[in-house]
N, CA, C and O atoms as a MOPAC input file, in Angstrom:
PM7 MOZYME 1SCF
protein

 N     98.35400 1   104.45000 1    71.48700 1
 C     98.88300 1   103.10200 1    71.55000 1
 C     98.34700 1   102.42200 1    72.81100 1
 O     98.57900 1   102.92000 1    73.91300 1
 N     97.65800 1   101.33100 1    72.68400 1
 C     97.08700 1   100.67500 1    73.85800 1
 C     98.12700 1    99.88700 1    74.65000 1
 O     99.17200 1    99.50900 1    74.12200 1
 N     97.82900 1    99.64900 1    75.90700 1
 C     98.69000 1    98.83500 1    76.75100 1
 C     98.69000 1    97.39800 1    76.23800 1
 O     97.70200 1    96.94000 1    75.66300 1
 N     99.79800 1    96.68900 1    76.44700 1
 C     99.89500 1    95.31700 1    75.96300 1
 C     99.73000 1    94.29600 1    77.08400 1
 O     99.74300 1    93.09200 1    76.82400 1
 N     99.57500 1    94.75500 1    78.33000 1
 C     99.35000 1    93.85200 1    79.45200 1
 C     98.58900 1    94.59000 1    80.54700 1
 O     98.53400 1    95.81900 1    80.56800 1
 N     98.00800 1    93.81600 1    81.45100 1
 C     97.28900 1    94.41900 1    82.56900 1
 C     98.23900 1    95.17800 1    83.47900 1
 O     97.88000 1    96.23400 1    84.00000 1
 N     99.44000 1    94.66200 1    83.67800 1
 C    100.42300 1    95.33500 1    84.52500 1
 C    100.79500 1    96.69700 1    83.94600 1
 O    100.93000 1    97.67100 1    84.68600 1
 N    100.96000 1    96.76700 1    82.62800 1
 C    101.29800 1    98.02300 1    81.97200 1
 C    100.14800 1    99.01800 1    82.09600 1
 O    100.37800 1   100.21000 1    82.29900 1
 N     98.92600 1    98.54000 1    81.97500 1
 C     97.75100 1    99.38500 1    82.08700 1
 C     97.63700 1    99.96400 1    83.50500 1
 O     97.32200 1   101.14200 1    83.67600 1
 N     97.89400 1    99.13700 1    84.50800 1
 C     97.82700 1    99.58800 1    85.90000 1
 C     98.92400 1   100.61500 1    86.20900 1
 O     98.67700 1   101.60900 1    86.89200 1
 N    100.13100 1   100.36800 1    85.70100 1
 C    101.24400 1   101.29600 1    85.92100 1
 C    100.95000 1   102.64900 1    85.27600 1
 O    101.25500 1   103.69500 1    85.84700 1
 N    100.36100 1   102.62000 1    84.09100 1
 C    100.01200 1   103.86400 1    83.40700 1
 C     98.93500 1   104.61800 1    84.19500 1
 O     98.97500 1   105.84600 1    84.27800 1
 N     97.99300 1   103.90200 1    84.76000 1
 C     96.95700 1   104.53700 1    85.57100 1
 C     97.53800 1   105.21600 1    86.80400 1
 O     97.12300 1   106.31700 1    87.16300 1
 N     98.48600 1   104.56900 1    87.44400 1
 C     99.13700 1   105.15400 1    88.61800 1
 C     99.93700 1   106.40000 1    88.23200 1
 O     99.88600 1   107.41400 1    88.92800 1
 N    100.66900 1   106.32400 1    87.13200 1
 C    101.45500 1   107.47200 1    86.67000 1
 C    100.54700 1   108.63000 1    86.27600 1
 O    100.85600 1   109.79000 1    86.55200 1
 N     99.43700 1   108.31600 1    85.63500 1
 C     98.47900 1   109.35400 1    85.23000 1
 C     97.89000 1   110.04400 1    86.45500 1
 O     97.72300 1   111.26400 1    86.46100 1
 N     97.58000 1   109.28400 1    87.47400 1
 C     97.04800 1   109.84600 1    88.71000 1
 C     98.03700 1   110.83700 1    89.33400 1
 O     97.64100 1   111.89300 1    89.82700 1
 N     99.31700 1   110.48900 1    89.30600 1
 C    100.33800 1   111.38600 1    89.84500 1
 C    100.50300 1   112.62500 1    88.96600 1
 O    100.68800 1   113.72700 1    89.48100 1
 N    100.43700 1   112.45500 1    87.64800 1
 C    100.54200 1   113.60900 1    86.73600 1
 C     99.43000 1   114.61000 1    87.00400 1
 O     99.64300 1   115.82100 1    86.93000 1
 N     98.25400 1   114.10700 1    87.31200 1
 C     97.10100 1   114.97600 1    87.55900 1
 C     97.07600 1   115.53600 1    88.97400 1
 O     96.21400 1   116.35100 1    89.30300 1
 N     98.01100 1   115.10700 1    89.81300 1
 C     98.09400 1   115.62100 1    91.17500 1
 C     97.18200 1   114.90700 1    92.15500 1
 O     96.99800 1   115.37600 1    93.27800 1
 N     96.60800 1   113.78500 1    91.75400 1
 C     95.70600 1   113.04100 1    92.63200 1
 C     96.47500 1   112.19500 1    93.64100 1
 O     95.97200 1   111.92600 1    94.73300 1
 N     97.68300 1   111.77700 1    93.28900 1
 C     98.57100 1   111.06400 1    94.20600 1
 C     99.94500 1   111.70900 1    94.12600 1
 O    100.22600 1   112.49100 1    93.21800 1
 N    100.79700 1   111.37300 1    95.08600 1
 C    102.13300 1   111.96400 1    95.11900 1
 C    103.09500 1   111.18000 1    94.23700 1
 O    103.01300 1   109.95600 1    94.14000 1
 N    103.99800 1   111.89700 1    93.60200 1
 C    105.00500 1   111.25300 1    92.75600 1
 C    105.86900 1   110.31800 1    93.59200 1
 O    106.32700 1   109.28800 1    93.09600 1
 N    106.09300 1   110.66400 1    94.84200 1
 C    106.94000 1   109.84100 1    95.70500 1
 C    106.33200 1   108.47200 1    95.99900 1
 O    107.04000 1   107.56700 1    96.43800 1
 N    105.03700 1   108.30900 1    95.76500 1
 C    104.38000 1   107.02100 1    95.99200 1
 C    104.56600 1   106.06900 1    94.81600 1
 O    104.27100 1   104.88000 1    94.93500 1
 N    105.05100 1   106.57300 1    93.68300 1
 C    105.24500 1   105.72600 1    92.50100 1
 C    106.50400 1   104.88900 1    92.62000 1
 O    107.50900 1   105.32500 1    93.18200 1
 N    106.43100 1   103.66000 1    92.07300 1
 C    107.58600 1   102.76600 1    92.08500 1
 C    107.72800 1   102.13100 1    90.71300 1
 O    106.75100 1   101.99800 1    89.97500 1
 N    108.93900 1   101.74400 1    90.37900 1
 C    109.20400 1   100.96400 1    89.17800 1
 C    108.72100 1   101.58700 1    87.88200 1
 O    109.04000 1   102.73100 1    87.56000 1
 N    107.93600 1   100.79400 1    87.14000 1
 C    107.49500 1   101.19400 1    85.80300 1
 C    106.63700 1   102.45400 1    85.83800 1
 O    106.72900 1   103.29100 1    84.94000 1
 N    105.80900 1   102.59400 1    86.86300 1
 C    104.94000 1   103.76800 1    86.91200 1
 C    105.75400 1   105.04600 1    87.08000 1
 O    105.37900 1   106.08300 1    86.53400 1
 N    106.85800 1   104.99600 1    87.82200 1
 C    107.72000 1   106.17400 1    87.97300 1
 C    108.40200 1   106.49800 1    86.64700 1
 O    108.50300 1   107.66600 1    86.27300 1
 N    108.86700 1   105.48300 1    85.93800 1
 C    109.49600 1   105.70100 1    84.63500 1
 C    108.49300 1   106.28900 1    83.64700 1
 O    108.82800 1   107.19300 1    82.88000 1
 N    107.26800 1   105.77800 1    83.66500 1
 C    106.22600 1   106.30200 1    82.77600 1
 C    105.92300 1   107.76200 1    83.10900 1
 O    105.74300 1   108.58000 1    82.20600 1
 N    105.86600 1   108.08800 1    84.38900 1
 C    105.59300 1   109.45800 1    84.82800 1
 C    106.62100 1   110.41700 1    84.24400 1
 O    106.27400 1   111.49600 1    83.76200 1
 N    107.89600 1   110.01300 1    84.29000 1
 C    108.98100 1   110.87900 1    83.82700 1
 C    109.06900 1   110.97200 1    82.30700 1
 O    109.45900 1   112.01200 1    81.77800 1
 N    108.71200 1   109.89700 1    81.59400 1
 C    108.99400 1   109.86000 1    80.16600 1
 C    107.79600 1   110.05700 1    79.24200 1
 O    107.97400 1   110.21300 1    78.03400 1
 N    106.57200 1   110.05300 1    79.78900 1
 C    105.39700 1   110.11000 1    78.92400 1
 C    104.53800 1   111.33800 1    79.23100 1
 O    104.51900 1   111.84200 1    80.35400 1
 N    103.83300 1   111.80000 1    78.20800 1
 C    102.92000 1   112.92800 1    78.39300 1
 C    101.60600 1   112.42200 1    78.99600 1
 O    101.35100 1   111.21800 1    79.03100 1
 N    100.79000 1   113.34500 1    79.46200 1
 C     99.49500 1   112.97500 1    80.03900 1
 C     98.61600 1   112.26800 1    79.00200 1
 O     97.90700 1   111.31700 1    79.33200 1
 N     98.66400 1   112.72900 1    77.76100 1
 C     97.86200 1   112.11700 1    76.69700 1
 C     98.29500 1   110.67300 1    76.43500 1
 O     97.45300 1   109.79100 1    76.26600 1
 N     99.60500 1   110.43300 1    76.40100 1
 C    100.10400 1   109.07700 1    76.20000 1
 C     99.68000 1   108.16700 1    77.34900 1
 O     99.28800 1   107.02100 1    77.13100 1
 N     99.75900 1   108.67900 1    78.56000 1
 C     99.35000 1   107.89000 1    79.72400 1
 C     97.85800 1   107.57400 1    79.67500 1
 O     97.44100 1   106.47500 1    80.03800 1
 N     97.05700 1   108.54000 1    79.22600 1
 C     95.61700 1   108.30000 1    79.08200 1
 C     95.35600 1   107.15800 1    78.11000 1
 O     94.51400 1   106.29800 1    78.37100 1
 N     96.07600 1   107.14500 1    76.98500 1
 C     95.90400 1   106.08900 1    75.98600 1
 C     96.20400 1   104.70700 1    76.57400 1
 O     95.48000 1   103.74600 1    76.31500 1
 N     97.27200 1   104.61700 1    77.36400 1
 C     97.61600 1   103.34500 1    77.98100 1
 C     96.60200 1   102.97400 1    79.06900 1
 O     96.15900 1   101.82800 1    79.13900 1
 N     96.24300 1   103.92400 1    79.90100 1
 C     95.37600 1   103.63500 1    81.04400 1
 C     93.95100 1   103.29600 1    80.64200 1
 O     93.28700 1   102.53900 1    81.35100 1
 N     93.46100 1   103.82600 1    79.53600 1
 C     92.07200 1   103.57100 1    79.15100 1
 C     91.88700 1   102.27300 1    78.37100 1
 O     90.77000 1   101.94700 1    77.97100 1
 N     92.97500 1   101.52900 1    78.15000 1
 C     92.89000 1   100.24000 1    77.47800 1
 C     92.00700 1    99.30000 1    78.29100 1
 O     92.14400 1    99.21300 1    79.51200 1
 N     91.10800 1    98.60300 1    77.62000 1
 C     90.25900 1    97.62700 1    78.29600 1
 C     91.11200 1    96.46000 1    78.76800 1
 O     91.97300 1    95.99300 1    78.02300 1
 N     90.89300 1    95.97700 1    79.98900 1
 C     91.70300 1    94.91400 1    80.55300 1
 C     91.28000 1    93.52800 1    80.09800 1
 O     92.05800 1    92.57700 1    80.17700 1
 N     90.05700 1    93.41500 1    79.62400 1
 C     89.56400 1    92.10700 1    79.19800 1
 C     90.39900 1    91.61000 1    78.01200 1
 O     90.57100 1    92.31400 1    77.01700 1
 N     90.90500 1    90.39800 1    78.13900 1
 C     91.68700 1    89.80400 1    77.07100 1
 C     93.17500 1    90.11500 1    77.12000 1
 O     93.94000 1    89.52600 1    76.35600 1
 N     93.61300 1    91.01700 1    77.99100 1
 C     95.02600 1    91.32900 1    78.10500 1
 C     95.70000 1    90.29600 1    79.01100 1
 O     95.09100 1    89.84300 1    79.98000 1
 N     96.94100 1    89.91900 1    78.71300 1
 C     97.65900 1    89.02100 1    79.61700 1
 C     98.03700 1    89.77200 1    80.88600 1
 O     98.11200 1    91.00000 1    80.88000 1
 N     98.27600 1    89.04300 1    81.97200 1
 C     98.66600 1    89.68500 1    83.24100 1
 C     99.95600 1    90.46200 1    83.08500 1
 O    100.06600 1    91.61100 1    83.51300 1
 N    100.92500 1    89.81700 1    82.46800 1
 C    102.21900 1    90.44600 1    82.24700 1
 C    102.63200 1    90.25700 1    80.80000 1
 O    102.25500 1    89.28300 1    80.14800 1
 N    103.39900 1    91.19200 1    80.32100 1
 C    103.91600 1    91.13300 1    78.95800 1
 C    105.00900 1    90.06900 1    78.90300 1
 O    105.91900 1    90.06100 1    79.73300 1
 N    104.91500 1    89.18100 1    77.92900 1
 C    105.92300 1    88.11100 1    77.85400 1
 C    107.08000 1    88.48000 1    76.96500 1
 O    108.00800 1    87.68800 1    76.79900 1

């Protein structure tokens, strides 16, 4: 399932980075922390790899 906004795509990328151990979980805030706790690495990859071109900044 692709991300529906640029903000969602960025949050998924941050959560994915923490899942992989590249950043600390304590550095996550808001949506990215919720995504880290509730989504698998594969789901986060699907959201994070969404192309940003044409996506709105924020989900309305």
